[in-house]
Tab-separated table of C-alpha atoms (C1' of nucleotides) in Angstrom:
chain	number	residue	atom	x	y	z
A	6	UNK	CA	88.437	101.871	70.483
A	7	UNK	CA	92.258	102.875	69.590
A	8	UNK	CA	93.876	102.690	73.065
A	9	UNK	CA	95.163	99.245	71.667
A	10	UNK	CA	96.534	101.130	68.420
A	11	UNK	CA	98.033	104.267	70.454
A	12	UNK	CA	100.223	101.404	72.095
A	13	UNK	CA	101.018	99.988	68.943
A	14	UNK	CA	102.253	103.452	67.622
A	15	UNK	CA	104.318	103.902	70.850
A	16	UNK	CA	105.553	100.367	70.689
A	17	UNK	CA	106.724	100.634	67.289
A	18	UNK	CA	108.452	104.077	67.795
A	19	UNK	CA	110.096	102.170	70.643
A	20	UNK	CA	109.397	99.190	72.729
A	21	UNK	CA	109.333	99.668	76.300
A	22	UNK	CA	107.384	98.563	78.921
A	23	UNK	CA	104.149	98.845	80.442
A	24	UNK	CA	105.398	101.453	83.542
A	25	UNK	CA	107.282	103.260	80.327
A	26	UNK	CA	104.222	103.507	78.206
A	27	UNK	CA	102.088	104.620	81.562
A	28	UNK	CA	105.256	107.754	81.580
A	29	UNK	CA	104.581	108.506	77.734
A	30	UNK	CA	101.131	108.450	77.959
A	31	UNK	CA	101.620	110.671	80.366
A	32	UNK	CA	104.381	113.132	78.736
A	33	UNK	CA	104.306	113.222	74.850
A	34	UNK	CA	101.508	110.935	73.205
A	35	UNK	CA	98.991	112.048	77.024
A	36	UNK	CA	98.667	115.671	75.154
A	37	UNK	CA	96.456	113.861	72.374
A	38	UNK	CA	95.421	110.627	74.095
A	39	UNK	CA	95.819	109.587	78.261
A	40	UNK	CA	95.585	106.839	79.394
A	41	UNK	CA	96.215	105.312	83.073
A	42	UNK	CA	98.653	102.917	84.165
A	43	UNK	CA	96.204	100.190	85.161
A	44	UNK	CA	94.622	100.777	82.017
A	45	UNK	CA	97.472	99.948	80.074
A	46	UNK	CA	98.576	96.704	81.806
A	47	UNK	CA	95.242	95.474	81.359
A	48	UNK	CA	95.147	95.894	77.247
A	49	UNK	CA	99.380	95.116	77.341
A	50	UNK	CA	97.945	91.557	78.413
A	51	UNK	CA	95.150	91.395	76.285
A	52	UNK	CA	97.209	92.471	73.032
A	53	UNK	CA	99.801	89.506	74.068
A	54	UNK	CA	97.663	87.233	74.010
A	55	UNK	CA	96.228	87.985	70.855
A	56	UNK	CA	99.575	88.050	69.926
A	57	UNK	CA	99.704	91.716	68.831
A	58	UNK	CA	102.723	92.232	71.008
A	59	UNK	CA	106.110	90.266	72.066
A	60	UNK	CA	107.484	90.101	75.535
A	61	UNK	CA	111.147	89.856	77.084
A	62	UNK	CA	111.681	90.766	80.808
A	63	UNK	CA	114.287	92.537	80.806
A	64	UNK	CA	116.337	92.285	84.421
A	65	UNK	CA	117.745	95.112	85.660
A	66	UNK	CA	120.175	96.139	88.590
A	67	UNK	CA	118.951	97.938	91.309
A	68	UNK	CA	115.624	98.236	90.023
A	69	UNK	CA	112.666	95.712	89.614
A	70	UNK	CA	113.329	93.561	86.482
A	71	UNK	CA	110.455	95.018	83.591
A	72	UNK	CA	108.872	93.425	80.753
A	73	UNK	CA	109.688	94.719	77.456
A	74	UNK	CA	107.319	94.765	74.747
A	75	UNK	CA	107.762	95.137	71.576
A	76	UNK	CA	105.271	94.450	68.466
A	77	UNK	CA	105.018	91.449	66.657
A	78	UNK	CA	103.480	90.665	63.072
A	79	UNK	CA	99.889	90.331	63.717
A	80	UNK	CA	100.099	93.841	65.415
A	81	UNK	CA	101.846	95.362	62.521
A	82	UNK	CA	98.660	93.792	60.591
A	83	UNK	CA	96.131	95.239	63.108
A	84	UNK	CA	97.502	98.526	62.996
A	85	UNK	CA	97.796	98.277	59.176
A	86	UNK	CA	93.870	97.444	59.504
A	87	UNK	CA	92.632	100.346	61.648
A	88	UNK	CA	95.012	102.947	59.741
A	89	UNK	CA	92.291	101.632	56.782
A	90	UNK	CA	89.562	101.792	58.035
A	91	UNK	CA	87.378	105.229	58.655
A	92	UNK	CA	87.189	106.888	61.636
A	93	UNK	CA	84.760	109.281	62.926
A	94	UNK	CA	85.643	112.925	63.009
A	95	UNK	CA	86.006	112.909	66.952
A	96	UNK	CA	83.109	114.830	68.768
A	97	UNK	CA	85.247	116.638	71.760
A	98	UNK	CA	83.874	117.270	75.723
A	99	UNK	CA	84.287	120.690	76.541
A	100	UNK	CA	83.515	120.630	79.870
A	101	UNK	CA	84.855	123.927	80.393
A	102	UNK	CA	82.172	125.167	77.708
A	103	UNK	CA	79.361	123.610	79.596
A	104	UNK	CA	80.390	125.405	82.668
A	105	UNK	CA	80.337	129.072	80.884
A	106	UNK	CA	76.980	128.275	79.382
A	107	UNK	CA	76.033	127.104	83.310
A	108	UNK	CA	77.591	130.465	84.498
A	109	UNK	CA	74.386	132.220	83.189
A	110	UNK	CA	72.594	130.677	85.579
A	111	UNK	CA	74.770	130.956	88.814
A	112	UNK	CA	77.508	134.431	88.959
A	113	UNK	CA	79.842	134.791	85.787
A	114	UNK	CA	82.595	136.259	87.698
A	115	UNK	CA	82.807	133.076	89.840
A	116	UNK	CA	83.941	131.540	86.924
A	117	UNK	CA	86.813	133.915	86.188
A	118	UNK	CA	89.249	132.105	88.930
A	119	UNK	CA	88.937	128.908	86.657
A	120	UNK	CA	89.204	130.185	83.587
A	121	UNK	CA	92.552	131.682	84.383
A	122	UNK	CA	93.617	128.395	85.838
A	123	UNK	CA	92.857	126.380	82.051
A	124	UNK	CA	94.421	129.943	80.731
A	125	UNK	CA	97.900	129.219	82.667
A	126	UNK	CA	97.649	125.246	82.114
A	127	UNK	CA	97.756	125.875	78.625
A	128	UNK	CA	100.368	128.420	78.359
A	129	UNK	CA	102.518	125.647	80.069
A	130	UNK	CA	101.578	123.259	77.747
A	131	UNK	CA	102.441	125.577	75.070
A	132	UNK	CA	105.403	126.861	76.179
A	133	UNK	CA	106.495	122.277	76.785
A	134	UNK	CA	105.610	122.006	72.836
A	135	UNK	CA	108.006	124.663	71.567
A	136	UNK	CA	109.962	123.339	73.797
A	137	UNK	CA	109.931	119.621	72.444
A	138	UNK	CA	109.821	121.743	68.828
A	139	UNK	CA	112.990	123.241	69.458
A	140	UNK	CA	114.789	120.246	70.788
A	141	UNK	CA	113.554	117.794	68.165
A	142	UNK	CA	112.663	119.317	65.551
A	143	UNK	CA	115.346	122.307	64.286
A	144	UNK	CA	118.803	121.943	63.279
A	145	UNK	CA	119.401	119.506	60.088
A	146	UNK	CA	117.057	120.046	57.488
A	147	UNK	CA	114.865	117.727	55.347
A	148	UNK	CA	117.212	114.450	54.705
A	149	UNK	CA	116.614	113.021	51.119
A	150	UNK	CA	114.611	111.081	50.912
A	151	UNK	CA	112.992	112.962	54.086
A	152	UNK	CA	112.190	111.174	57.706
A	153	UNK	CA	108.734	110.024	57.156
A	154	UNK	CA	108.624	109.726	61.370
A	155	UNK	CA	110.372	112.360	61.579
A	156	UNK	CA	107.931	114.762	58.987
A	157	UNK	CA	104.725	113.335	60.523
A	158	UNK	CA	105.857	113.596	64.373
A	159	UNK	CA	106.305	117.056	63.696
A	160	UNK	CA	103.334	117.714	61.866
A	161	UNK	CA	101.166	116.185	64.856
A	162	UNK	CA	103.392	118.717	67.338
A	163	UNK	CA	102.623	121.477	64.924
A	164	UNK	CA	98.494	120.722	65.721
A	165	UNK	CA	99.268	120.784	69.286
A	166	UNK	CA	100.861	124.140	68.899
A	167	UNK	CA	98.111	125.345	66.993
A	168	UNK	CA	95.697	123.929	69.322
A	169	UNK	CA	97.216	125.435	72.431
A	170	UNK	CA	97.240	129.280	70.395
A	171	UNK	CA	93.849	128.841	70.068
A	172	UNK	CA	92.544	127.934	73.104
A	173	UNK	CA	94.657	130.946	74.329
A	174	UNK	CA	93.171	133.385	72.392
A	175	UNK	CA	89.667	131.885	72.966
A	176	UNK	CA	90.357	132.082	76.944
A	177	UNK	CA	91.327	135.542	76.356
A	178	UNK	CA	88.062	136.086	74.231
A	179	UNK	CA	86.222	134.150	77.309
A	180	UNK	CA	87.777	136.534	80.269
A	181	UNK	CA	87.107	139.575	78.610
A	182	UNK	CA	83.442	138.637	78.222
A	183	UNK	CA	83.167	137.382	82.095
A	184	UNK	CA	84.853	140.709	82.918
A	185	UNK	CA	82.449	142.915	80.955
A	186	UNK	CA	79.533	140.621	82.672
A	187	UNK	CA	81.309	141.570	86.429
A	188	UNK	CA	81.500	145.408	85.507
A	189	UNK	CA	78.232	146.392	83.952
A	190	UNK	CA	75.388	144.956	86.533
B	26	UNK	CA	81.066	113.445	85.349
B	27	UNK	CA	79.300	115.797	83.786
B	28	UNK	CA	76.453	114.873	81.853
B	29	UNK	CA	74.338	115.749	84.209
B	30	UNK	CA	75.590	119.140	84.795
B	31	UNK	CA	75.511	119.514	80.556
B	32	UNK	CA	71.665	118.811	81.041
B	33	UNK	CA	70.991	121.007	83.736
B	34	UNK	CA	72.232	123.503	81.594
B	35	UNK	CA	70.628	122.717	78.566
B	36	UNK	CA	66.964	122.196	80.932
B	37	UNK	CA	68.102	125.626	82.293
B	38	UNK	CA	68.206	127.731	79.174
B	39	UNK	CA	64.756	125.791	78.346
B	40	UNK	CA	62.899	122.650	79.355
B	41	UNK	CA	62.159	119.848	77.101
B	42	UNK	CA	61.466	115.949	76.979
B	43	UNK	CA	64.034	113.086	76.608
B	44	UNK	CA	63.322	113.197	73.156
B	45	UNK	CA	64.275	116.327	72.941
B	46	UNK	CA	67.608	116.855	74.839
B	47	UNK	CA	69.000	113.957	72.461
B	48	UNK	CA	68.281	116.501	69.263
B	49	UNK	CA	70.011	119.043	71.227
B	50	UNK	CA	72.817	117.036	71.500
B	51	UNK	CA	72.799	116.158	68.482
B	52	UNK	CA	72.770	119.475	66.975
B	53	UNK	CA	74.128	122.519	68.884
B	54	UNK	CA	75.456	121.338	71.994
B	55	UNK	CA	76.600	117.872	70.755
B	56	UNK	CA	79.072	119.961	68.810
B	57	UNK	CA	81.182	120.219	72.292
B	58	UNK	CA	79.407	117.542	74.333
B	59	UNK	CA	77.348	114.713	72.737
B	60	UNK	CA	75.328	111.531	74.488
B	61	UNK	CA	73.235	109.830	72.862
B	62	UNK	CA	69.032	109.191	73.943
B	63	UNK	CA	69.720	105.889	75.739
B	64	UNK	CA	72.446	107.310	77.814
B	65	UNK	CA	70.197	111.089	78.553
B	66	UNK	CA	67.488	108.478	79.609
B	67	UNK	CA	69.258	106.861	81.918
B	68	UNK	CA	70.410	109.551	83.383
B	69	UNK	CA	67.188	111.870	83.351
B	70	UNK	CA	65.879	109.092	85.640
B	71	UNK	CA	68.750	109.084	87.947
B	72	UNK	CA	68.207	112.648	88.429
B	73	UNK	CA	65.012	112.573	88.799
B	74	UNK	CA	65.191	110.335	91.559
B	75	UNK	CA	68.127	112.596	93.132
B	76	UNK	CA	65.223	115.473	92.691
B	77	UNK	CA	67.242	117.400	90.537
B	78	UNK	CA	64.590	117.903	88.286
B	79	UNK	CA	60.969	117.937	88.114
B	80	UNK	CA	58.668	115.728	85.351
B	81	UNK	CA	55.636	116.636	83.940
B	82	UNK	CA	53.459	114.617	81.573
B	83	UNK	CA	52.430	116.473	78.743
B	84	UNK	CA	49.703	115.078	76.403
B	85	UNK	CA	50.057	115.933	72.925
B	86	UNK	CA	47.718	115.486	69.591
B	87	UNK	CA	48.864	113.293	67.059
B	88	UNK	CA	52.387	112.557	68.832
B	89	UNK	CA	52.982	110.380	71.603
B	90	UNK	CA	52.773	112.106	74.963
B	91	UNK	CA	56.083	113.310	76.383
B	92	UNK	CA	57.618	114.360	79.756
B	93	UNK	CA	58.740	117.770	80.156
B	94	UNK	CA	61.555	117.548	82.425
B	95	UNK	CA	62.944	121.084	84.250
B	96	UNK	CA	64.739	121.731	87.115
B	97	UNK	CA	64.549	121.618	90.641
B	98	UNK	CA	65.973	123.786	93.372
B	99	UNK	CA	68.295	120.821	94.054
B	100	UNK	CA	69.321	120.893	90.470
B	101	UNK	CA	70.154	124.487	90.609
B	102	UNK	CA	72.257	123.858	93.991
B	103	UNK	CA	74.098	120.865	92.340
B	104	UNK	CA	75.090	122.988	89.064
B	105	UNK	CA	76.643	125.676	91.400
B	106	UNK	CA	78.838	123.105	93.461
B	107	UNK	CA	79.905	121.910	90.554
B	108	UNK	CA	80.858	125.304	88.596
B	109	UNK	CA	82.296	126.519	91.894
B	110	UNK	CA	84.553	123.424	91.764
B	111	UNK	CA	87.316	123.182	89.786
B	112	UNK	CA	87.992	120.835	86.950
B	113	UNK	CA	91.193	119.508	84.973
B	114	UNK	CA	91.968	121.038	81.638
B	115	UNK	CA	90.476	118.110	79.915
B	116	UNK	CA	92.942	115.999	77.947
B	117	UNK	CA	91.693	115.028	74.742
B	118	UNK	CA	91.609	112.074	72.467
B	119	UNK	CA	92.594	113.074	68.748
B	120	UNK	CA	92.482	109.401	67.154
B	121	UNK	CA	93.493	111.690	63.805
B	122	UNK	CA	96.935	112.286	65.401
B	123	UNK	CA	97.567	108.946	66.066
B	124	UNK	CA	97.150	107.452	62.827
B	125	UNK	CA	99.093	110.279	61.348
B	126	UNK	CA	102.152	108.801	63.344
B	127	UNK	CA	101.020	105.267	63.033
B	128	UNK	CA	101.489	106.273	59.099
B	129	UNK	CA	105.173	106.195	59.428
B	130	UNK	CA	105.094	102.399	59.940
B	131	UNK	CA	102.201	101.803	57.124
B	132	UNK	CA	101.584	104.043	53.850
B	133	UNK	CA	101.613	107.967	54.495
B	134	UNK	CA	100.038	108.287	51.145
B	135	UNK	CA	96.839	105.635	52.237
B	136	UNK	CA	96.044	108.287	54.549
B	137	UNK	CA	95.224	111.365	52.443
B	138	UNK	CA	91.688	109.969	51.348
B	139	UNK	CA	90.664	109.926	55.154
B	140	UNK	CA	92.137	113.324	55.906
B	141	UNK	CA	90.117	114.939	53.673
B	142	UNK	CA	86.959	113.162	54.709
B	143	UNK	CA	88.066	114.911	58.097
B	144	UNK	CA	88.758	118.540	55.823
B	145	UNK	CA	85.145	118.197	54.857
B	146	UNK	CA	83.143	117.076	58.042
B	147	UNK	CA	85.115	120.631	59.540
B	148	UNK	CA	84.320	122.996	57.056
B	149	UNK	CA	80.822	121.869	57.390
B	150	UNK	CA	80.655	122.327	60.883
B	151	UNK	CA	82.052	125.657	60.500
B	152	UNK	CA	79.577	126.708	57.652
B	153	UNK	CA	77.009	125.428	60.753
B	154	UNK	CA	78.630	127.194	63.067
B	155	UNK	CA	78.751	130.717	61.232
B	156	UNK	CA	74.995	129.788	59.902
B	157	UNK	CA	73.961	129.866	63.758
B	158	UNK	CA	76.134	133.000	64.526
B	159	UNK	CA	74.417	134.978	62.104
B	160	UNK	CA	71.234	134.376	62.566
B	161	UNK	CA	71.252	134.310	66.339
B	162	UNK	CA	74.073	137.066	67.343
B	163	UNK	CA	73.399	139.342	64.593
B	164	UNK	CA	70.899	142.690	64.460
B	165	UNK	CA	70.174	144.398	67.960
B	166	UNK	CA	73.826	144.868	69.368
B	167	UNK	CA	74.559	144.897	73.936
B	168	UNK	CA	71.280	146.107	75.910
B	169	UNK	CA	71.850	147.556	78.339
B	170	UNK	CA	72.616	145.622	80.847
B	171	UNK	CA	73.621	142.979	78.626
B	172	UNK	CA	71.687	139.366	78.586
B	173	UNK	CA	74.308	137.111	80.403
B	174	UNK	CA	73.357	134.063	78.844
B	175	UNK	CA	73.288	135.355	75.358
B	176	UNK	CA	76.751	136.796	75.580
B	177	UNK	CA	77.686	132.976	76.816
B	178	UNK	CA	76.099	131.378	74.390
B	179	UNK	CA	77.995	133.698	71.640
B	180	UNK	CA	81.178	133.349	73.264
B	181	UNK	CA	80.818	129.220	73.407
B	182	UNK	CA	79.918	129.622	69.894
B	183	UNK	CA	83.032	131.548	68.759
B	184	UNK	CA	85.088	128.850	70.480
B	185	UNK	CA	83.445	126.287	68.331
B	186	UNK	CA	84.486	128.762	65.289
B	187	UNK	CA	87.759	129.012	66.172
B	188	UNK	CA	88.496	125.495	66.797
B	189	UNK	CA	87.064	124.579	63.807
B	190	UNK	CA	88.872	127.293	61.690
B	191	UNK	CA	92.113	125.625	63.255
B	192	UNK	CA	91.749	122.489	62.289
B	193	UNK	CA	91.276	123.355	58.494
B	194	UNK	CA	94.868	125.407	58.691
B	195	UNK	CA	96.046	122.137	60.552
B	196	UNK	CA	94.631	119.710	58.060
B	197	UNK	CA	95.835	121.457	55.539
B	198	UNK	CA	99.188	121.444	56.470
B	199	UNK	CA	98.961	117.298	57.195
B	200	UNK	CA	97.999	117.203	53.340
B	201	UNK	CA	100.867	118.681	52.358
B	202	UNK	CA	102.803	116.884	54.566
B	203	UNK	CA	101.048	113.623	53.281
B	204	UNK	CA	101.409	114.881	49.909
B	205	UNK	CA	105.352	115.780	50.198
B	206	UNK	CA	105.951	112.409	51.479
B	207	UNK	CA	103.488	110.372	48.730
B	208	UNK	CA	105.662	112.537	46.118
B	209	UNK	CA	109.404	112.193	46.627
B	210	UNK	CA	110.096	108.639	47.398
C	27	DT	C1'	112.312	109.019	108.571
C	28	DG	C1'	109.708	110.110	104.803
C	29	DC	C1'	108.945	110.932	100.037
C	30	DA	C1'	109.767	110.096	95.038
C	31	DT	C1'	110.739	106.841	91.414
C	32	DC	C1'	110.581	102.359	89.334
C	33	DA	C1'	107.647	98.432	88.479
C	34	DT	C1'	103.501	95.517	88.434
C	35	DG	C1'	99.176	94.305	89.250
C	36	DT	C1'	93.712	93.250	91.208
C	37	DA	C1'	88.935	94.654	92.247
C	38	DA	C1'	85.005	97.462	92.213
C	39	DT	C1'	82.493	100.784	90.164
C	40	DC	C1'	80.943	104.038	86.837
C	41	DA	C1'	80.203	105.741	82.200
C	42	DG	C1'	79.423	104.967	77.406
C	43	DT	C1'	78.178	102.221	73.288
C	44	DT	C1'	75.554	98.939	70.661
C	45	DA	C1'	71.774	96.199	69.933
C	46	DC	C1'	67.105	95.288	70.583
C	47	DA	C1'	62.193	96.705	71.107
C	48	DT	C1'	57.658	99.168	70.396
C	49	DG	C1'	54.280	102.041	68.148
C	50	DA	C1'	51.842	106.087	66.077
C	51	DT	C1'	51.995	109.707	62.496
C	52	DT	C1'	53.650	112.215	58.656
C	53	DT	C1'	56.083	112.756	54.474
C	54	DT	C1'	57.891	111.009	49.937
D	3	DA	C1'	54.428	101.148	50.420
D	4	DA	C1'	58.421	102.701	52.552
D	5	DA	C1'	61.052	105.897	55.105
D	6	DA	C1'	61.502	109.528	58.436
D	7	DT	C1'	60.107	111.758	62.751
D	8	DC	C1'	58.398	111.711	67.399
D	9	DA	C1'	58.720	109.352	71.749
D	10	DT	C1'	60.257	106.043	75.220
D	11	DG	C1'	62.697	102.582	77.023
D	12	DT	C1'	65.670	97.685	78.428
D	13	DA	C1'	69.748	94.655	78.231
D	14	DA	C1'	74.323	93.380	77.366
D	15	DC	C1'	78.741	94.604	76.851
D	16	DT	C1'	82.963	97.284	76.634
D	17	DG	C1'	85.856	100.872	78.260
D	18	DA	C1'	87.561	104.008	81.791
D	19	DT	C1'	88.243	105.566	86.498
D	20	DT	C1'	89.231	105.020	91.339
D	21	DA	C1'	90.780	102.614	95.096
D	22	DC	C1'	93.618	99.238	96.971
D	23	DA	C1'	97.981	96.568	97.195
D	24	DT	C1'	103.046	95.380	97.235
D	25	DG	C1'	107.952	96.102	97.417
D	26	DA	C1'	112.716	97.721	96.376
D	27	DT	C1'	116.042	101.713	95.841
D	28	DG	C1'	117.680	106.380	96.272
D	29	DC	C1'	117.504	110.986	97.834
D	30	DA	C1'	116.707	114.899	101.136
DNA sequence: TGCATCATGTAATCAGTTACATGATTTT
DNA sequence: AAAATCATGTAACTGATTACATGATGCA
């Protein structure tokens, strides 16, 4: 499980609370991990009391008061454990892929509605990245000695990019093929 | 959910035992989907029970006897609700990304070892991948009309290739990154 | 007046993983 | 003799999703 470390990561880029994480999770980090707002308050509680994580509630005007966490030692040595310890290369859920396979068995062009659906949601997605890419990421060149959060922030953005151009061109490979199924029968 | 509607598919295309579907999700489609036999079990029964699909005991010589599960009419009429519904682009989980930016608060350079572990398991899958291409879409080219479920299958299957060709370009480019950052500092 | 945002949670259920369990045959 | 393959399952636990619940402020 690494929904515990995710946190840690986001903590340790900058505390927040558990409503914030819930937003960034949602935003940024969601693109390569999501998690759900109840889901978070119930391991935020868990960590603290392991003692993974500090709190402070933070009061606030006009607005309910929120509880800040931020990560304390034994965190720092959790996350320092996981980072050395291997990890599976990640089997993936395409449940889109299961559905084209399916479509052999039920009318291809029924499917070609959805696929352009994932097609657009992607180009969006896409289109968010360069967006963050531009904004964050251009402008002052390599510092010396370079940004290490900096350098590997953007190399993470970079495989979203790449993912998102692939799945693009794959959709594209995927219509075509549903379109030549619709024509010639 | 949709392990059910993965072994429809899988029962679909041809029907096997338990036993069986577990390989297959081992091997092919555990590449974008995978469960293991204690969870297909499980479920087999539950759909059984729905009548979804249809058992039948098949006695075998020097093996233990199996059930040859295939489906049912209600089967069939579940997997087309569900293809004619729509799903969420699925968010993924790439526990890779978030130790490359949990790095930044550990050693970038501790990393590299478990990267290429990563570099390897890919280009094996790939040399899979292209294995199966060749020897199952190679040789008789489109009849006329075309099998549906073979162009499917092939078009699944170049997904697979080109998600796994983009995650070699992708790790190779967090080596360098690793490796720029383990060098000047 | 109604909806969105900020902020936190509980409870129930469902899905997935890990461990345990059995037993024959075939291959090394 | 030991390990791998075929074949099926149960039980316990952990993780994730969905539904329910509250309550203030600010905007249209």
């Amino acid at each position: 499980m690494a929904l515990e470390h995710a946190i840690l990561v986001s903590l340790l880029e900058k505390p927040g609370s558990g409503y914030e994480l819930a937003r960034r999770f949602e935003r940024s980090i969601g693109y390569f991990w999501n998690a759900t707002h109840q889901q978070i308050y119930r391991v935020l509680k868990r960590m603290e009391s392991d003692g993974w994580i500090d709190v402070r509630e933070v009061p606030q005007q006009a607005r309910p008061d929120k509880k800040e966490y931020s990560v304390a030692a034994a965190g720092r040595a959790a996350l320092h454990g996981w980072l050395n310890e291997p990890i599976e290369p990640e089997s993936v859920r395409h449940d889109l892929a299961v559905k084209i396979r399916g479509a052999a068995f039920d009318d291809p062009a029924a499917l070609i509605g959805e696929v352009d659906r994932h097609r657009q949601a992607h180009t969006d997605r896409l289109a968010h990245y360069l967006a963050g890419e531009r904004r964050d990421f251009t402008g002052p060149e390599a510092s010396d000695p370079p940004d290490a959060g900096r350098e590997l922030q953007h190399v993470v953005l970079r495989g979203g990019i790449a993912y998102e151009r692939m799945m693009l061109a794959w959709l594209d490979d995927v219509l075509a093929t549903l379109h030549r199924l619709a024509a010639d029968r």
